[in-house]
PDB file of N, CA and C in Angstrom:
ATOM      1  N   MET A  17      -7.940 -17.763  30.655  1.00  0.00           N
ATOM      2  CA  MET A  17      -8.590 -16.860  31.569  1.00  0.00           C
ATOM      3  C   MET A  17      -7.599 -16.246  32.513  1.00  0.00           C
ATOM      4  N   VAL A  18      -6.659 -16.968  32.959  1.00  0.00           N
ATOM      5  CA  VAL A  18      -5.560 -16.429  33.809  1.00  0.00           C
ATOM      6  C   VAL A  18      -4.839 -15.326  33.102  1.00  0.00           C
ATOM      7  N   ALA A  19      -4.539 -15.547  31.741  1.00  0.00           N
ATOM      8  CA  ALA A  19      -3.819 -14.657  30.974  1.00  0.00           C
ATOM      9  C   ALA A  19      -4.598 -13.318  30.777  1.00  0.00           C
ATOM     10  N   HIS A  20      -5.873 -13.392  30.947  1.00  0.00           N
ATOM     11  CA  HIS A  20      -6.704 -12.213  30.746  1.00  0.00           C
ATOM     12  C   HIS A  20      -6.995 -11.532  32.078  1.00  0.00           C
ATOM     13  N   GLY A  21      -6.319 -11.981  33.189  1.00  0.00           N
ATOM     14  CA  GLY A  21      -6.402 -11.298  34.462  1.00  0.00           C
ATOM     15  C   GLY A  21      -7.559 -11.663  35.308  1.00  0.00           C
ATOM     16  N   LYS A  22      -8.204 -12.756  35.068  1.00  0.00           N
ATOM     17  CA  LYS A  22      -9.365 -13.196  35.839  1.00  0.00           C
ATOM     18  C   LYS A  22      -8.862 -13.837  37.112  1.00  0.00           C
ATOM     19  N   THR A  23      -9.612 -13.645  38.177  1.00  0.00           N
ATOM     20  CA  THR A  23      -9.255 -14.276  39.491  1.00  0.00           C
ATOM     21  C   THR A  23      -9.818 -15.697  39.505  1.00  0.00           C
ATOM     22  N   ASN A  24      -9.309 -16.433  40.502  1.00  0.00           N
ATOM     23  CA  ASN A  24      -9.791 -17.803  40.632  1.00  0.00           C
ATOM     24  C   ASN A  24     -11.339 -17.847  40.799  1.00  0.00           C
ATOM     25  N   ALA A  25     -11.856 -16.936  41.533  1.00  0.00           N
ATOM     26  CA  ALA A  25     -13.251 -16.881  41.831  1.00  0.00           C
ATOM     27  C   ALA A  25     -14.074 -16.520  40.515  1.00  0.00           C
ATOM     28  N   GLU A  26     -13.498 -15.654  39.704  1.00  0.00           N
ATOM     29  CA  GLU A  26     -14.168 -15.322  38.417  1.00  0.00           C
ATOM     30  C   GLU A  26     -14.160 -16.491  37.464  1.00  0.00           C
ATOM     31  N   ILE A  27     -13.011 -17.145  37.418  1.00  0.00           N
ATOM     32  CA  ILE A  27     -12.898 -18.358  36.535  1.00  0.00           C
ATOM     33  C   ILE A  27     -13.844 -19.451  36.991  1.00  0.00           C
ATOM     34  N   ALA A  28     -13.878 -19.685  38.340  1.00  0.00           N
ATOM     35  CA  ALA A  28     -14.771 -20.669  38.895  1.00  0.00           C
ATOM     36  C   ALA A  28     -16.236 -20.402  38.557  1.00  0.00           C
ATOM     37  N   ALA A  29     -16.644 -19.162  38.718  1.00  0.00           N
ATOM     38  CA  ALA A  29     -18.055 -18.837  38.404  1.00  0.00           C
ATOM     39  C   ALA A  29     -18.391 -19.069  37.003  1.00  0.00           C
ATOM     40  N   GLU A  30     -17.461 -18.673  36.108  1.00  0.00           N
ATOM     41  CA  GLU A  30     -17.714 -18.839  34.656  1.00  0.00           C
ATOM     42  C   GLU A  30     -17.742 -20.259  34.178  1.00  0.00           C
ATOM     43  N   LEU A  31     -16.943 -21.145  34.836  1.00  0.00           N
ATOM     44  CA  LEU A  31     -16.857 -22.520  34.414  1.00  0.00           C
ATOM     45  C   LEU A  31     -17.620 -23.477  35.345  1.00  0.00           C
ATOM     46  N   PHE A  32     -18.338 -22.906  36.323  1.00  0.00           N
ATOM     47  CA  PHE A  32     -19.142 -23.722  37.231  1.00  0.00           C
ATOM     48  C   PHE A  32     -18.290 -24.727  37.998  1.00  0.00           C
ATOM     49  N   LEU A  33     -17.149 -24.233  38.525  1.00  0.00           N
ATOM     50  CA  LEU A  33     -16.259 -25.029  39.295  1.00  0.00           C
ATOM     51  C   LEU A  33     -16.119 -24.351  40.695  1.00  0.00           C
ATOM     52  N   SER A  34     -15.481 -25.064  41.623  1.00  0.00           N
ATOM     53  CA  SER A  34     -15.215 -24.460  42.919  1.00  0.00           C
ATOM     54  C   SER A  34     -13.906 -23.649  42.755  1.00  0.00           C
ATOM     55  N   PRO A  35     -13.742 -22.581  43.518  1.00  0.00           N
ATOM     56  CA  PRO A  35     -12.516 -21.791  43.479  1.00  0.00           C
ATOM     57  C   PRO A  35     -11.297 -22.687  43.845  1.00  0.00           C
ATOM     58  N   GLY A  36     -11.464 -23.684  44.763  1.00  0.00           N
ATOM     59  CA  GLY A  36     -10.339 -24.553  45.079  1.00  0.00           C
ATOM     60  C   GLY A  36      -9.896 -25.440  43.869  1.00  0.00           C
ATOM     61  N   THR A  37     -10.885 -25.880  43.059  1.00  0.00           N
ATOM     62  CA  THR A  37     -10.538 -26.616  41.870  1.00  0.00           C
ATOM     63  C   THR A  37      -9.737 -25.743  40.887  1.00  0.00           C
ATOM     64  N   VAL A  38     -10.112 -24.577  40.723  1.00  0.00           N
ATOM     65  CA  VAL A  38      -9.433 -23.623  39.843  1.00  0.00           C
ATOM     66  C   VAL A  38      -8.017 -23.402  40.377  1.00  0.00           C
ATOM     67  N   LYS A  39      -7.916 -23.174  41.681  1.00  0.00           N
ATOM     68  CA  LYS A  39      -6.567 -22.977  42.313  1.00  0.00           C
ATOM     69  C   LYS A  39      -5.697 -24.169  42.070  1.00  0.00           C
ATOM     70  N   ASN A  40      -6.221 -25.383  42.151  1.00  0.00           N
ATOM     71  CA  ASN A  40      -5.428 -26.544  41.926  1.00  0.00           C
ATOM     72  C   ASN A  40      -4.962 -26.648  40.505  1.00  0.00           C
ATOM     73  N   HIS A  41      -5.898 -26.297  39.578  1.00  0.00           N
ATOM     74  CA  HIS A  41      -5.496 -26.355  38.130  1.00  0.00           C
ATOM     75  C   HIS A  41      -4.488 -25.283  37.769  1.00  0.00           C
ATOM     76  N   VAL A  42      -4.585 -24.068  38.362  1.00  0.00           N
ATOM     77  CA  VAL A  42      -3.567 -23.022  38.102  1.00  0.00           C
ATOM     78  C   VAL A  42      -2.237 -23.486  38.631  1.00  0.00           C
ATOM     79  N   ALA A  43      -2.222 -24.075  39.847  1.00  0.00           N
ATOM     80  CA  ALA A  43      -0.933 -24.597  40.433  1.00  0.00           C
ATOM     81  C   ALA A  43      -0.366 -25.658  39.543  1.00  0.00           C
ATOM     82  N   SER A  44      -1.158 -26.493  39.029  1.00  0.00           N
ATOM     83  CA  SER A  44      -0.693 -27.566  38.080  1.00  0.00           C
ATOM     84  C   SER A  44      -0.051 -26.946  36.831  1.00  0.00           C
ATOM     85  N   ILE A  45      -0.690 -25.949  36.259  1.00  0.00           N
ATOM     86  CA  ILE A  45      -0.203 -25.274  35.062  1.00  0.00           C
ATOM     87  C   ILE A  45       1.195 -24.637  35.417  1.00  0.00           C
ATOM     88  N   GLN A  46       1.249 -24.026  36.638  1.00  0.00           N
ATOM     89  CA  GLN A  46       2.547 -23.383  37.041  1.00  0.00           C
ATOM     90  C   GLN A  46       3.624 -24.434  37.083  1.00  0.00           C
ATOM     91  N   ARG A  47       3.379 -25.572  37.702  1.00  0.00           N
ATOM     92  CA  ARG A  47       4.414 -26.621  37.741  1.00  0.00           C
ATOM     93  C   ARG A  47       4.779 -27.097  36.387  1.00  0.00           C
ATOM     94  N   LYS A  48       3.841 -27.311  35.525  1.00  0.00           N
ATOM     95  CA  LYS A  48       4.130 -27.938  34.251  1.00  0.00           C
ATOM     96  C   LYS A  48       4.925 -27.018  33.324  1.00  0.00           C
ATOM     97  N   ILE A  49       4.669 -25.689  33.384  1.00  0.00           N
ATOM     98  CA  ILE A  49       5.437 -24.818  32.506  1.00  0.00           C
ATOM     99  C   ILE A  49       6.578 -24.084  33.209  1.00  0.00           C
ATOM    100  N   GLY A  50       6.726 -24.353  34.512  1.00  0.00           N
ATOM    101  CA  GLY A  50       7.814 -23.777  35.267  1.00  0.00           C
ATOM    102  C   GLY A  50       7.628 -22.306  35.548  1.00  0.00           C
ATOM    103  N   ALA A  51       6.371 -21.905  35.744  1.00  0.00           N
ATOM    104  CA  ALA A  51       5.996 -20.517  36.032  1.00  0.00           C
ATOM    105  C   ALA A  51       6.119 -20.251  37.534  1.00  0.00           C
ATOM    106  N   ARG A  52       6.561 -18.993  37.829  1.00  0.00           N
ATOM    107  CA  ARG A  52       6.648 -18.689  39.294  1.00  0.00           C
ATOM    108  C   ARG A  52       5.328 -18.102  39.836  1.00  0.00           C
ATOM    109  N   ASN A  53       4.457 -17.520  38.921  1.00  0.00           N
ATOM    110  CA  ASN A  53       3.234 -16.937  39.368  1.00  0.00           C
ATOM    111  C   ASN A  53       2.277 -16.830  38.207  1.00  0.00           C
ATOM    112  N   ARG A  54       1.137 -16.150  38.501  1.00  0.00           N
ATOM    113  CA  ARG A  54       0.142 -16.045  37.428  1.00  0.00           C
ATOM    114  C   ARG A  54       0.550 -15.134  36.259  1.00  0.00           C
ATOM    115  N   VAL A  55       1.395 -14.194  36.557  1.00  0.00           N
ATOM    116  CA  VAL A  55       1.959 -13.290  35.496  1.00  0.00           C
ATOM    117  C   VAL A  55       2.748 -14.097  34.576  1.00  0.00           C
ATOM    118  N   ALA A  56       3.600 -15.014  35.080  1.00  0.00           N
ATOM    119  CA  ALA A  56       4.408 -15.883  34.194  1.00  0.00           C
ATOM    120  C   ALA A  56       3.547 -16.802  33.334  1.00  0.00           C
ATOM    121  N   ILE A  57       2.405 -17.228  33.868  1.00  0.00           N
ATOM    122  CA  ILE A  57       1.462 -18.055  33.124  1.00  0.00           C
ATOM    123  C   ILE A  57       0.963 -17.208  31.950  1.00  0.00           C
ATOM    124  N   ALA A  58       0.659 -15.972  32.196  1.00  0.00           N
ATOM    125  CA  ALA A  58       0.124 -15.044  31.183  1.00  0.00           C
ATOM    126  C   ALA A  58       1.151 -14.792  30.116  1.00  0.00           C
ATOM    127  N   VAL A  59       2.382 -14.562  30.518  1.00  0.00           N
ATOM    128  CA  VAL A  59       3.520 -14.285  29.577  1.00  0.00           C
ATOM    129  C   VAL A  59       3.662 -15.588  28.664  1.00  0.00           C
ATOM    130  N   TRP A  60       3.640 -16.747  29.284  1.00  0.00           N
ATOM    131  CA  TRP A  60       3.807 -17.982  28.582  1.00  0.00           C
ATOM    132  C   TRP A  60       2.613 -18.172  27.549  1.00  0.00           C
ATOM    133  N   ALA A  61       1.460 -17.876  27.990  1.00  0.00           N
ATOM    134  CA  ALA A  61       0.237 -18.007  27.090  1.00  0.00           C
ATOM    135  C   ALA A  61       0.367 -17.083  25.881  1.00  0.00           C
ATOM    136  N   TRP A  62       0.817 -15.826  26.140  1.00  0.00           N
ATOM    137  CA  TRP A  62       0.947 -14.824  25.056  1.00  0.00           C
ATOM    138  C   TRP A  62       2.096 -15.260  24.118  1.00  0.00           C
ATOM    139  N   SER A  63       3.206 -15.604  24.702  1.00  0.00           N
ATOM    140  CA  SER A  63       4.420 -15.905  23.835  1.00  0.00           C
ATOM    141  C   SER A  63       4.223 -17.210  23.037  1.00  0.00           C
ATOM    142  N   THR A  64       3.475 -18.112  23.473  1.00  0.00           N
ATOM    143  CA  THR A  64       3.277 -19.375  22.692  1.00  0.00           C
ATOM    144  C   THR A  64       2.009 -19.278  21.817  1.00  0.00           C
ATOM    145  N   GLY A  65       1.339 -18.133  21.787  1.00  0.00           N
ATOM    146  CA  GLY A  65       0.228 -18.010  20.928  1.00  0.00           C
ATOM    147  C   GLY A  65      -1.076 -18.611  21.408  1.00  0.00           C
ATOM    148  N   ARG A  66      -1.142 -19.011  22.640  1.00  0.00           N
ATOM    149  CA  ARG A  66      -2.298 -19.612  23.219  1.00  0.00           C
ATOM    150  C   ARG A  66      -3.461 -18.619  23.369  1.00  0.00           C
ATOM    151  N   THR A  67      -3.045 -17.339  23.587  1.00  0.00           N
ATOM    152  CA  THR A  67      -4.039 -16.237  23.684  1.00  0.00           C
ATOM    153  C   THR A  67      -3.362 -14.925  23.309  1.00  0.00           C
ATOM    154  N   ALA A  68      -4.141 -13.913  22.964  1.00  0.00           N
ATOM    155  CA  ALA A  68      -3.561 -12.647  22.625  1.00  0.00           C
ATOM    156  C   ALA A  68      -3.616 -11.763  23.935  1.00  0.00           C
ATOM    157  N   PRO A  69      -2.576 -10.860  24.049  1.00  0.00           N
ATOM    158  CA  PRO A  69      -2.560  -9.991  25.204  1.00  0.00           C
ATOM    159  C   PRO A  69      -3.700  -9.034  25.272  1.00  0.00           C
TER     160      PRO A  69
END
């Protein structure tokens, strides 16, 4: 969902989570893949075939 440009609030609403929970998960993903920001997460997702651009 991050790779498709959704905000934390949009992701939270779609998955029935709090925006804070989504923020924590996004931060965890950033740490795990060494991404500097949401754009880097998207690039990683596209380049590894996790999602299409």
